[in-house]
Amino acid sequence: MIKEAKTSILVLAAGRGTRAKTTAYNNVPKQYAVVAGKPLLRITLETLIGFDLFDEILCVIHPDDLSLYEDATRGLTLPAPVFGGETRQQSSQNGLNAIKECDFVMIHDAARPFVQKETVTALLESLNSGEVKAVIPGLPVTDTLKKTSHDTKIIDTISRENLYAVQTPQAFSYPTLLDALSIGVGPDYTDDAMIMEAAGHAVHIIKGSENNFKVTSPEDFGKAERQLMTDLGDIRVGQGFDVHRFTKGDNVTLCGVKIPHSHSLKGHSDADVAMHALTDALFSAVADGDIGSHFPPSDPQWKGVASEIFLLKACTIIRDKGGMIAHMGITIITESPKIGPHRDDMRRAMSAITQVPIDRISVQATTTEKLGFTGRGEGIAAQASATVRLPLIGI
Ligand code: CTP
Ligand code: MG
């Protein structure tokens, strides 16, 4: 039994996700696909952080994905990621070379966002016994197994007795794994246990979970989405409204997009009336005050601060509650400038900040038929609504 063992976990996210790639999820590598409002990698990381069982959580990513990684992990406290390699095995070795000295190491697929605490605890208990140096979760195979020739003709039926489909995280005694690695690694190793098996170390299996599936093909996104959505049944609708008056200037910023205009909007920093209305809609959905209460205008530290900071704060509050933003609708009320030509840029800008997919963000515009202050061209008004889903737990 190791007292107060130090445990690190590698989260492998350097793959290209070729089999799962689909335009429906923006064609990004699967670990960055936004599912139920969050990139899969973020769901996996938040879950692991929430377990409070690891001394170090280190991501292995592809060098091309640095900005996707930064967006997906914004606000999480993590060490700088390591770059992976051509094969999963190379990625896991790069990660192992970079982790801090530890007693136990686990290696986990970023594409398995539903890892359960019971599984991790059982793996740790097993290693802590001192007798087990390698332990992995798995499920007995229940389907009948057929082998085919290169076409679809069956050439054999394989007994499923003692056969397991294995999952991650896979858990190892770190010094023993390093020792096994020094023997060398085969290019076709599809999991980390194979390194220990090849070096002659016993690898044990504990019970995995059906929920802990790996997102592999496009259909798995839907499965993951359904699994996440059932937990997010507390549905809230928030609203926000804001007005800024025109002043001298030559552009306005609306939903983060700078548009040339005969006037500018008066207000601190960019006076982004549309983003302010949207931010208030998000605060409203979680019944947590408004921009003014979070960023009092009387406090000099918020003078001139970019509107994006307010919006990010609202998103963080929702994320910290384990929630997701299901929809955001913004209506900009003005005679001019024309919003239509900028609509999609605005949606994209809001999506980049909030991580909400663009097809869940609507931007509309209307005039007031030359009536009232917007009709007279004295300023711009914006109203917004936000639909937020929170976990059912606790209500
Ligand atoms: N992985 C990695 N480095 C690689 C290949 C895979 O870090 N060179 C990671 C993936 O990001 C994934 C996990 O290993 O989290 C499991 O691999 P797999 O499901 O095969 O993912 P991909 O290789 O990304 O997908 P595909 O095989 O469809 O391209
Ligand atoms: Mg692969």
mmCIF file of N, CA and C in Angstrom, residues 172-238:
data_model
loop_
_atom_site.group_PDB
_atom_site.id
_atom_site.type_symbol
_atom_site.label_atom_id
_atom_site.label_comp_id
_atom_site.label_asym_id
_atom_site.label_seq_id
_atom_site.Cartn_x
_atom_site.Cartn_y
_atom_site.Cartn_z
ATOM 1 N N PHE A 172 -1.672 2.422 -14.226
ATOM 2 C CA PHE A 172 -0.395 1.711 -14.092
ATOM 3 C C PHE A 172 0.420 2.260 -12.923
ATOM 4 N N SER A 173 1.292 1.359 -12.418
ATOM 5 C CA SER A 173 2.355 1.842 -11.539
ATOM 6 C C SER A 173 3.330 2.558 -12.476
ATOM 7 N N TYR A 174 3.620 3.803 -12.183
ATOM 8 C CA TYR A 174 4.425 4.606 -13.111
ATOM 9 C C TYR A 174 5.822 4.008 -13.322
ATOM 10 N N PRO A 175 6.557 3.647 -12.238
ATOM 11 C CA PRO A 175 7.898 3.092 -12.478
ATOM 12 C C PRO A 175 7.851 1.801 -13.303
ATOM 13 N N THR A 176 6.826 0.973 -13.062
ATOM 14 C CA THR A 176 6.739 -0.289 -13.822
ATOM 15 C C THR A 176 6.451 -0.012 -15.295
ATOM 16 N N LEU A 177 5.613 0.986 -15.562
ATOM 17 C CA LEU A 177 5.297 1.321 -16.953
ATOM 18 C C LEU A 177 6.547 1.861 -17.667
ATOM 19 N N LEU A 178 7.310 2.695 -16.974
ATOM 20 C CA LEU A 178 8.548 3.230 -17.581
ATOM 21 C C LEU A 178 9.505 2.092 -17.915
ATOM 22 N N ASP A 179 9.571 1.145 -16.993
ATOM 23 C CA ASP A 179 10.426 -0.012 -17.186
ATOM 24 C C ASP A 179 9.983 -0.812 -18.428
ATOM 25 N N ALA A 180 8.675 -1.023 -18.531
ATOM 26 C CA ALA A 180 8.135 -1.762 -19.676
ATOM 27 C C ALA A 180 8.398 -1.003 -20.978
ATOM 28 N N LEU A 181 8.293 0.304 -20.927
ATOM 29 C CA LEU A 181 8.515 1.121 -22.122
ATOM 30 C C LEU A 181 9.944 1.008 -22.630
ATOM 31 N N SER A 182 10.872 0.817 -21.703
ATOM 32 C CA SER A 182 12.284 0.756 -22.101
ATOM 33 C C SER A 182 12.548 -0.475 -22.973
ATOM 34 N N ILE A 183 11.633 -1.460 -22.912
ATOM 35 C CA ILE A 183 11.786 -2.666 -23.741
ATOM 36 C C ILE A 183 11.417 -2.360 -25.198
ATOM 37 N N GLY A 184 10.590 -1.342 -25.376
ATOM 38 C CA GLY A 184 10.205 -0.969 -26.750
ATOM 39 C C GLY A 184 8.719 -1.140 -26.960
ATOM 40 N N VAL A 185 8.222 -0.423 -27.966
ATOM 41 C CA VAL A 185 6.781 -0.383 -28.203
ATOM 42 C C VAL A 185 6.492 -0.770 -29.648
ATOM 43 N N GLY A 186 5.497 -1.612 -29.836
ATOM 44 C CA GLY A 186 5.130 -2.009 -31.199
ATOM 45 C C GLY A 186 4.322 -0.911 -31.876
ATOM 46 N N PRO A 187 4.449 -0.761 -33.181
ATOM 47 C CA PRO A 187 3.744 0.314 -33.888
ATOM 48 C C PRO A 187 2.230 0.109 -33.910
ATOM 49 N N ASP A 188 1.779 -1.133 -33.716
ATOM 50 C CA ASP A 188 0.339 -1.406 -33.838
ATOM 51 C C ASP A 188 -0.354 -1.493 -32.482
ATOM 52 N N TYR A 189 0.281 -0.982 -31.428
ATOM 53 C CA TYR A 189 -0.354 -1.037 -30.106
ATOM 54 C C TYR A 189 -1.535 -0.076 -30.080
ATOM 55 N N THR A 190 -2.728 -0.618 -29.762
ATOM 56 C CA THR A 190 -3.906 0.246 -29.769
ATOM 57 C C THR A 190 -4.323 0.670 -28.359
ATOM 58 N N ASP A 191 -3.696 0.085 -27.350
ATOM 59 C CA ASP A 191 -3.920 0.614 -26.004
ATOM 60 C C ASP A 191 -2.616 0.514 -25.223
ATOM 61 N N ASP A 192 -2.629 1.086 -24.024
ATOM 62 C CA ASP A 192 -1.386 1.168 -23.264
ATOM 63 C C ASP A 192 -1.085 -0.111 -22.508
ATOM 64 N N ALA A 193 -2.152 -0.868 -22.204
ATOM 65 C CA ALA A 193 -1.935 -2.140 -21.504
ATOM 66 C C ALA A 193 -1.020 -3.049 -22.316
ATOM 67 N N MET A 194 -1.057 -2.915 -23.644
ATOM 68 C CA MET A 194 -0.236 -3.799 -24.493
ATOM 69 C C MET A 194 1.259 -3.656 -24.196
ATOM 70 N N ILE A 195 1.664 -2.470 -23.743
ATOM 71 C CA ILE A 195 3.082 -2.265 -23.401
ATOM 72 C C ILE A 195 3.445 -3.167 -22.221
ATOM 73 N N MET A 196 2.549 -3.191 -21.235
ATOM 74 C CA MET A 196 2.806 -4.009 -20.033
ATOM 75 C C MET A 196 2.725 -5.501 -20.384
ATOM 76 N N GLU A 197 1.731 -5.831 -21.222
ATOM 77 C CA GLU A 197 1.588 -7.241 -21.619
ATOM 78 C C GLU A 197 2.860 -7.694 -22.320
ATOM 79 N N ALA A 198 3.373 -6.854 -23.245
ATOM 80 C CA ALA A 198 4.557 -7.226 -24.026
ATOM 81 C C ALA A 198 5.775 -7.403 -23.128
ATOM 82 N N ALA A 199 5.794 -6.625 -22.024
ATOM 83 C CA ALA A 199 6.951 -6.717 -21.118
ATOM 84 C C ALA A 199 6.764 -7.826 -20.087
ATOM 85 N N GLY A 200 5.661 -8.561 -20.200
ATOM 86 C CA GLY A 200 5.441 -9.718 -19.324
ATOM 87 C C GLY A 200 4.805 -9.380 -17.986
ATOM 88 N N HIS A 201 4.248 -8.177 -17.845
ATOM 89 C CA HIS A 201 3.584 -7.825 -16.582
ATOM 90 C C HIS A 201 2.107 -8.205 -16.646
ATOM 91 N N ALA A 202 1.592 -8.649 -15.501
ATOM 92 C CA ALA A 202 0.177 -9.009 -15.465
ATOM 93 C C ALA A 202 -0.671 -7.745 -15.544
ATOM 94 N N VAL A 203 -1.700 -7.795 -16.400
ATOM 95 C CA VAL A 203 -2.645 -6.678 -16.486
ATOM 96 C C VAL A 203 -4.008 -7.215 -16.061
ATOM 97 N N HIS A 204 -4.658 -6.539 -15.135
ATOM 98 C CA HIS A 204 -5.944 -7.007 -14.629
ATOM 99 C C HIS A 204 -7.085 -6.159 -15.198
ATOM 100 N N ILE A 205 -8.249 -6.800 -15.220
ATOM 101 C CA ILE A 205 -9.428 -6.073 -15.709
ATOM 102 C C ILE A 205 -10.414 -5.875 -14.569
ATOM 103 N N ILE A 206 -10.919 -4.646 -14.441
ATOM 104 C CA ILE A 206 -12.052 -4.419 -13.534
ATOM 105 C C ILE A 206 -13.261 -4.038 -14.386
ATOM 106 N N LYS A 207 -14.430 -4.020 -13.732
ATOM 107 C CA LYS A 207 -15.661 -3.758 -14.489
ATOM 108 C C LYS A 207 -15.709 -2.311 -15.010
ATOM 109 N N GLY A 208 -15.864 -2.168 -16.305
ATOM 110 C CA GLY A 208 -16.046 -0.833 -16.899
ATOM 111 C C GLY A 208 -17.510 -0.443 -16.871
ATOM 112 N N SER A 209 -17.889 0.500 -17.693
ATOM 113 C CA SER A 209 -19.273 0.947 -17.700
ATOM 114 C C SER A 209 -19.744 1.168 -19.140
ATOM 115 N N GLU A 210 -20.991 0.776 -19.399
ATOM 116 C CA GLU A 210 -21.578 0.969 -20.741
ATOM 117 C C GLU A 210 -21.566 2.453 -21.121
ATOM 118 N N ASN A 211 -21.741 3.311 -20.097
ATOM 119 C CA ASN A 211 -21.778 4.756 -20.371
ATOM 120 C C ASN A 211 -20.438 5.299 -20.860
ATOM 121 N N ASN A 212 -19.381 4.616 -20.492
ATOM 122 C CA ASN A 212 -18.038 5.126 -20.782
ATOM 123 C C ASN A 212 -17.597 4.763 -22.200
ATOM 124 N N PHE A 213 -18.482 5.033 -23.169
ATOM 125 C CA PHE A 213 -18.143 4.656 -24.543
ATOM 126 C C PHE A 213 -17.243 5.705 -25.173
ATOM 127 N N LYS A 214 -16.539 5.310 -26.232
ATOM 128 C CA LYS A 214 -15.640 6.240 -26.933
ATOM 129 C C LYS A 214 -16.380 6.808 -28.143
ATOM 130 N N VAL A 215 -16.420 8.110 -28.264
ATOM 131 C CA VAL A 215 -17.012 8.721 -29.450
ATOM 132 C C VAL A 215 -16.095 8.371 -30.620
ATOM 133 N N THR A 216 -16.614 7.585 -31.547
ATOM 134 C CA THR A 216 -15.782 7.072 -32.643
ATOM 135 C C THR A 216 -16.351 7.432 -34.005
ATOM 136 N N SER A 217 -17.675 7.338 -34.141
ATOM 137 C CA SER A 217 -18.288 7.615 -35.450
ATOM 138 C C SER A 217 -19.299 8.763 -35.297
ATOM 139 N N PRO A 218 -19.741 9.361 -36.412
ATOM 140 C CA PRO A 218 -20.660 10.508 -36.306
ATOM 141 C C PRO A 218 -21.903 10.214 -35.453
ATOM 142 N N GLU A 219 -22.427 8.978 -35.509
ATOM 143 C CA GLU A 219 -23.640 8.665 -34.728
ATOM 144 C C GLU A 219 -23.382 8.785 -33.228
ATOM 145 N N ASP A 220 -22.138 8.607 -32.834
ATOM 146 C CA ASP A 220 -21.824 8.676 -31.397
ATOM 147 C C ASP A 220 -22.018 10.075 -30.817
ATOM 148 N N PHE A 221 -21.960 11.110 -31.676
ATOM 149 C CA PHE A 221 -22.201 12.465 -31.162
ATOM 150 C C PHE A 221 -23.631 12.558 -30.643
ATOM 151 N N GLY A 222 -24.563 12.006 -31.429
ATOM 152 C CA GLY A 222 -25.969 12.032 -31.027
ATOM 153 C C GLY A 222 -26.163 11.269 -29.725
ATOM 154 N N LYS A 223 -25.494 10.130 -29.610
ATOM 155 C CA LYS A 223 -25.606 9.304 -28.403
ATOM 156 C C LYS A 223 -25.077 10.091 -27.189
ATOM 157 N N ALA A 224 -23.922 10.765 -27.394
ATOM 158 C CA ALA A 224 -23.328 11.552 -26.306
ATOM 159 C C ALA A 224 -24.244 12.711 -25.944
ATOM 160 N N GLU A 225 -24.781 13.346 -26.967
ATOM 161 C CA GLU A 225 -25.668 14.490 -26.746
ATOM 162 C C GLU A 225 -26.885 14.055 -25.913
ATOM 163 N N ARG A 226 -27.471 12.912 -26.278
ATOM 164 C CA ARG A 226 -28.658 12.433 -25.541
ATOM 165 C C ARG A 226 -28.303 12.130 -24.091
ATOM 166 N N GLN A 227 -27.127 11.495 -23.897
ATOM 167 C CA GLN A 227 -26.709 11.128 -22.537
ATOM 168 C C GLN A 227 -26.549 12.404 -21.683
ATOM 169 N N LEU A 228 -25.979 13.437 -22.295
ATOM 170 C CA LEU A 228 -25.758 14.684 -21.551
ATOM 171 C C LEU A 228 -27.065 15.443 -21.322
ATOM 172 N N MET A 229 -27.931 15.434 -22.337
ATOM 173 C CA MET A 229 -29.161 16.218 -22.261
ATOM 174 C C MET A 229 -30.128 15.706 -21.193
ATOM 175 N N THR A 230 -30.177 14.403 -20.998
ATOM 176 C CA THR A 230 -31.098 13.872 -19.989
ATOM 177 C C THR A 230 -30.767 14.449 -18.615
ATOM 178 N N ASP A 231 -29.492 14.760 -18.403
ATOM 179 C CA ASP A 231 -29.105 15.316 -17.102
ATOM 180 C C ASP A 231 -29.417 16.807 -17.003
ATOM 181 N N LEU A 232 -29.647 17.458 -18.156
ATOM 182 C CA LEU A 232 -29.808 18.924 -18.142
ATOM 183 C C LEU A 232 -31.274 19.310 -18.335
ATOM 184 N N GLY A 233 -32.104 18.879 -17.411
ATOM 185 C CA GLY A 233 -33.551 19.028 -17.585
ATOM 186 C C GLY A 233 -34.145 20.293 -16.983
ATOM 187 N N ASP A 234 -33.345 21.086 -16.283
ATOM 188 C CA ASP A 234 -33.863 22.313 -15.657
ATOM 189 C C ASP A 234 -33.695 23.464 -16.662
ATOM 190 N N ILE A 235 -34.761 23.724 -17.413
ATOM 191 C CA ILE A 235 -34.656 24.659 -18.543
ATOM 192 C C ILE A 235 -35.100 26.072 -18.146
ATOM 193 N N ARG A 236 -34.229 27.039 -18.408
ATOM 194 C CA ARG A 236 -34.488 28.433 -18.012
ATOM 195 C C ARG A 236 -34.476 29.345 -19.234
ATOM 196 N N VAL A 237 -35.332 30.341 -19.229
ATOM 197 C CA VAL A 237 -35.284 31.344 -20.300
ATOM 198 C C VAL A 237 -35.032 32.708 -19.658
ATOM 199 N N GLY A 238 -33.994 33.389 -20.112
ATOM 200 C CA GLY A 238 -33.652 34.700 -19.556
ATOM 201 C C GLY A 238 -33.838 35.778 -20.595
#
